[in-house]
mmCIF file with all atom_site columns, C-alpha atoms in Angstrom:
data_model
loop_
_atom_site.group_PDB
_atom_site.id
_atom_site.type_symbol
_atom_site.label_atom_id
_atom_site.label_alt_id
_atom_site.label_comp_id
_atom_site.label_asym_id
_atom_site.label_entity_id
_atom_site.label_seq_id
_atom_site.pdbx_PDB_ins_code
_atom_site.Cartn_x
_atom_site.Cartn_y
_atom_site.Cartn_z
_atom_site.occupancy
_atom_site.B_iso_or_equiv
_atom_site.pdbx_formal_charge
_atom_site.auth_seq_id
_atom_site.auth_comp_id
_atom_site.auth_asym_id
_atom_site.auth_atom_id
_atom_site.pdbx_PDB_model_num
ATOM 1  C CA . MET D 1 1  ? 73.244 75.364  84.640  1.00 71.00 ? 1  MET D CA 1
ATOM 2  C CA . LEU D 1 2  ? 73.698 77.798  81.787  1.00 83.00 ? 2  LEU D CA 1
ATOM 3  C CA . ILE D 1 3  ? 70.742 79.882  82.969  1.00 85.00 ? 3  ILE D CA 1
ATOM 4  C CA . LEU D 1 4  ? 72.253 80.146  86.448  1.00 80.00 ? 4  LEU D CA 1
ATOM 5  C CA . LYS D 1 5  ? 75.570 81.249  84.951  1.00 82.00 ? 5  LYS D CA 1
ATOM 6  C CA . VAL D 1 6  ? 73.801 83.962  82.962  1.00 89.00 ? 6  VAL D CA 1
ATOM 7  C CA . ILE D 1 7  ? 71.949 85.083  86.098  1.00 86.00 ? 7  ILE D CA 1
ATOM 8  C CA . MET D 1 8  ? 75.272 85.183  87.957  1.00 85.00 ? 8  MET D CA 1
ATOM 9  C CA . VAL D 1 9  ? 76.865 87.399  85.296  1.00 90.00 ? 9  VAL D CA 1
ATOM 10 C CA . ILE D 1 10 ? 73.868 89.739  85.267  1.00 93.00 ? 10 ILE D CA 1
ATOM 11 C CA . PHE D 1 11 ? 73.973 89.883  89.080  1.00 91.00 ? 11 PHE D CA 1
ATOM 12 C CA . VAL D 1 12 ? 77.672 90.712  89.132  1.00 91.00 ? 12 VAL D CA 1
ATOM 13 C CA . VAL D 1 13 ? 77.260 93.510  86.605  1.00 93.00 ? 13 VAL D CA 1
ATOM 14 C CA . ALA D 1 14 ? 73.962 94.937  87.891  1.00 94.00 ? 14 ALA D CA 1
ATOM 15 C CA . VAL D 1 15 ? 74.741 94.706  91.619  1.00 95.00 ? 15 VAL D CA 1
ATOM 16 C CA . GLY D 1 16 ? 78.510 94.400  91.841  1.00 94.00 ? 16 GLY D CA 1
ATOM 17 C CA . ILE D 1 17 ? 79.341 97.736  90.271  1.00 95.00 ? 17 ILE D CA 1
ATOM 18 C CA . PRO D 1 18 ? 76.998 99.785  92.520  1.00 96.00 ? 18 PRO D CA 1
ATOM 19 C CA . CYS D 1 19 ? 78.298 97.878  95.557  1.00 96.00 ? 19 CYS D CA 1
ATOM 20 C CA . GLN D 1 20 ? 81.856 98.753  94.655  1.00 96.00 ? 20 GLN D CA 1
ATOM 21 C CA . LEU D 1 21 ? 80.938 102.413 94.218  1.00 96.00 ? 21 LEU D CA 1
ATOM 22 C CA . ILE D 1 22 ? 79.133 102.537 97.587  1.00 96.00 ? 22 ILE D CA 1
ATOM 23 C CA . ASP D 1 23 ? 81.989 100.733 99.318  1.00 96.00 ? 23 ASP D CA 1
ATOM 24 C CA . TYR D 1 24 ? 84.588 103.026 97.741  1.00 96.00 ? 24 TYR D CA 1
ATOM 25 C CA . ARG D 1 25 ? 82.720 106.089 98.966  1.00 95.00 ? 25 ARG D CA 1
ATOM 26 C CA . HIS D 1 26 ? 82.568 104.757 102.540 1.00 95.00 ? 26 HIS D CA 1
ATOM 27 C CA . ARG D 1 27 ? 86.179 103.519 102.583 1.00 95.00 ? 27 ARG D CA 1
ATOM 28 C CA . ARG D 1 28 ? 87.374 106.881 101.291 1.00 95.00 ? 28 ARG D CA 1
ATOM 29 C CA . LYS D 1 29 ? 85.771 108.512 104.366 1.00 94.00 ? 29 LYS D CA 1
ATOM 30 C CA . ASN D 1 30 ? 87.423 105.869 106.616 1.00 93.00 ? 30 ASN D CA 1
ATOM 31 C CA . ALA D 1 31 ? 83.957 105.017 107.907 1.00 94.00 ? 31 ALA D CA 1
ATOM 32 C CA . TYR D 1 32 ? 85.025 101.547 109.037 1.00 93.00 ? 32 TYR D CA 1
ATOM 33 C CA . VAL D 1 33 ? 88.137 99.584  109.837 1.00 91.00 ? 33 VAL D CA 1
ATOM 34 C CA . PRO D 1 34 ? 89.273 97.335  106.959 1.00 89.00 ? 34 PRO D CA 1
ATOM 35 C CA . GLY D 1 35 ? 87.844 93.852  107.396 1.00 91.00 ? 35 GLY D CA 1
ATOM 36 C CA . HIS D 1 36 ? 84.766 95.036  109.298 1.00 94.00 ? 36 HIS D CA 1
ATOM 37 C CA . GLY D 1 37 ? 82.558 95.952  106.358 1.00 94.00 ? 37 GLY D CA 1
ATOM 38 C CA . TRP D 1 38 ? 79.858 93.386  107.160 1.00 95.00 ? 38 TRP D CA 1
ATOM 39 C CA . SER D 1 39 ? 79.257 94.784  110.647 1.00 95.00 ? 39 SER D CA 1
ATOM 40 C CA . TYR D 1 40 ? 79.396 98.366  109.364 1.00 97.00 ? 40 TYR D CA 1
ATOM 41 C CA . TYR D 1 41 ? 76.806 97.812  106.638 1.00 97.00 ? 41 TYR D CA 1
ATOM 42 C CA . SER D 1 42 ? 74.570 95.742  108.915 1.00 96.00 ? 42 SER D CA 1
ATOM 43 C CA . ARG D 1 43 ? 74.602 98.649  111.386 1.00 97.00 ? 43 ARG D CA 1
ATOM 44 C CA . LEU D 1 44 ? 73.698 101.032 108.554 1.00 96.00 ? 44 LEU D CA 1
ATOM 45 C CA . LYS D 1 45 ? 70.862 98.707  107.570 1.00 97.00 ? 45 LYS D CA 1
ATOM 46 C CA . ARG D 1 46 ? 69.516 98.693  111.134 1.00 97.00 ? 46 ARG D CA 1
ATOM 47 C CA . GLU D 1 47 ? 69.671 102.494 111.125 1.00 97.00 ? 47 GLU D CA 1
ATOM 48 C CA . GLY D 1 48 ? 67.574 102.565 107.941 1.00 96.00 ? 48 GLY D CA 1
ATOM 49 C CA . SER D 1 49 ? 70.171 103.672 105.407 1.00 96.00 ? 49 SER D CA 1
ATOM 50 C CA . TRP D 1 50 ? 69.360 102.673 101.834 1.00 96.00 ? 50 TRP D CA 1
ATOM 51 C CA . GLU D 1 51 ? 73.053 102.012 101.198 1.00 96.00 ? 51 GLU D CA 1
ATOM 52 C CA . GLY D 1 52 ? 73.195 99.593  104.128 1.00 96.00 ? 52 GLY D CA 1
ATOM 53 C CA . ARG D 1 53 ? 70.050 97.822  102.936 1.00 97.00 ? 53 ARG D CA 1
ATOM 54 C CA . PHE D 1 54 ? 71.385 97.589  99.394  1.00 97.00 ? 54 PHE D CA 1
ATOM 55 C CA . MET D 1 55 ? 74.770 96.239  100.487 1.00 97.00 ? 55 MET D CA 1
ATOM 56 C CA . MET D 1 56 ? 73.342 93.651  102.888 1.00 97.00 ? 56 MET D CA 1
ATOM 57 C CA . ASN D 1 57 ? 70.591 92.489  100.520 1.00 96.00 ? 57 ASN D CA 1
ATOM 58 C CA . SER D 1 58 ? 73.070 92.136  97.675  1.00 96.00 ? 58 SER D CA 1
ATOM 59 C CA . ALA D 1 59 ? 75.385 90.140  99.950  1.00 96.00 ? 59 ALA D CA 1
ATOM 60 C CA . TYR D 1 60 ? 72.534 87.796  100.891 1.00 96.00 ? 60 TYR D CA 1
ATOM 61 C CA . MET D 1 61 ? 71.536 87.413  97.218  1.00 94.00 ? 61 MET D CA 1
ATOM 62 C CA . GLY D 1 62 ? 75.146 86.656  96.301  1.00 93.00 ? 62 GLY D CA 1
ATOM 63 C CA . ILE D 1 63 ? 75.384 83.986  98.990  1.00 95.00 ? 63 ILE D CA 1
ATOM 64 C CA . ALA D 1 64 ? 72.109 82.461  97.761  1.00 94.00 ? 64 ALA D CA 1
ATOM 65 C CA . LEU D 1 65 ? 73.397 82.374  94.167  1.00 90.00 ? 65 LEU D CA 1
ATOM 66 C CA . ILE D 1 66 ? 76.631 80.705  95.255  1.00 91.00 ? 66 ILE D CA 1
ATOM 67 C CA . LEU D 1 67 ? 74.708 78.075  97.229  1.00 94.00 ? 67 LEU D CA 1
ATOM 68 C CA . ALA D 1 68 ? 72.412 77.477  94.252  1.00 89.00 ? 68 ALA D CA 1
ATOM 69 C CA . MET D 1 69 ? 75.420 77.038  91.988  1.00 89.00 ? 69 MET D CA 1
ATOM 70 C CA . LEU D 1 70 ? 77.000 74.581  94.438  1.00 92.00 ? 70 LEU D CA 1
ATOM 71 C CA . GLY D 1 71 ? 73.717 72.683  94.700  1.00 92.00 ? 71 GLY D CA 1
ATOM 72 C CA . LEU D 1 72 ? 73.454 72.360  90.925  1.00 88.00 ? 72 LEU D CA 1
ATOM 73 C CA . LEU D 1 73 ? 77.081 71.280  90.710  1.00 89.00 ? 73 LEU D CA 1
ATOM 74 C CA . ALA D 1 74 ? 76.503 68.598  93.339  1.00 93.00 ? 74 ALA D CA 1
ATOM 75 C CA . ALA D 1 75 ? 73.361 67.433  91.536  1.00 91.00 ? 75 ALA D CA 1
ATOM 76 C CA . HIS D 1 76 ? 75.266 67.105  88.251  1.00 89.00 ? 76 HIS D CA 1
ATOM 77 C CA . LEU D 1 77 ? 78.138 65.271  89.916  1.00 92.00 ? 77 LEU D CA 1
ATOM 78 C CA . PHE D 1 78 ? 75.951 62.755  91.720  1.00 91.00 ? 78 PHE D CA 1
ATOM 79 C CA . ARG D 1 79 ? 73.517 62.200  88.846  1.00 86.00 ? 79 ARG D CA 1
ATOM 80 C CA . ALA D 1 80 ? 76.003 60.177  86.773  1.00 65.00 ? 80 ALA D CA 1
#
């Protein structure tokens, strides 16, 4: 569990900061309506933009880490 927490912190620092910078740059240009970021970045990914690929892949990795953390939590709860 500790290893997964360390991986989560590294992920947030290594991926979260660039994601915030990319998102800030696109929001500043009013490139998408607030609340529609997922569809905007998935469209950019389909168009081949590296920013769209980075944002979508980091979102998928974040979801996978959250599910892994929930799985480990459930395993620890039901083990006792």
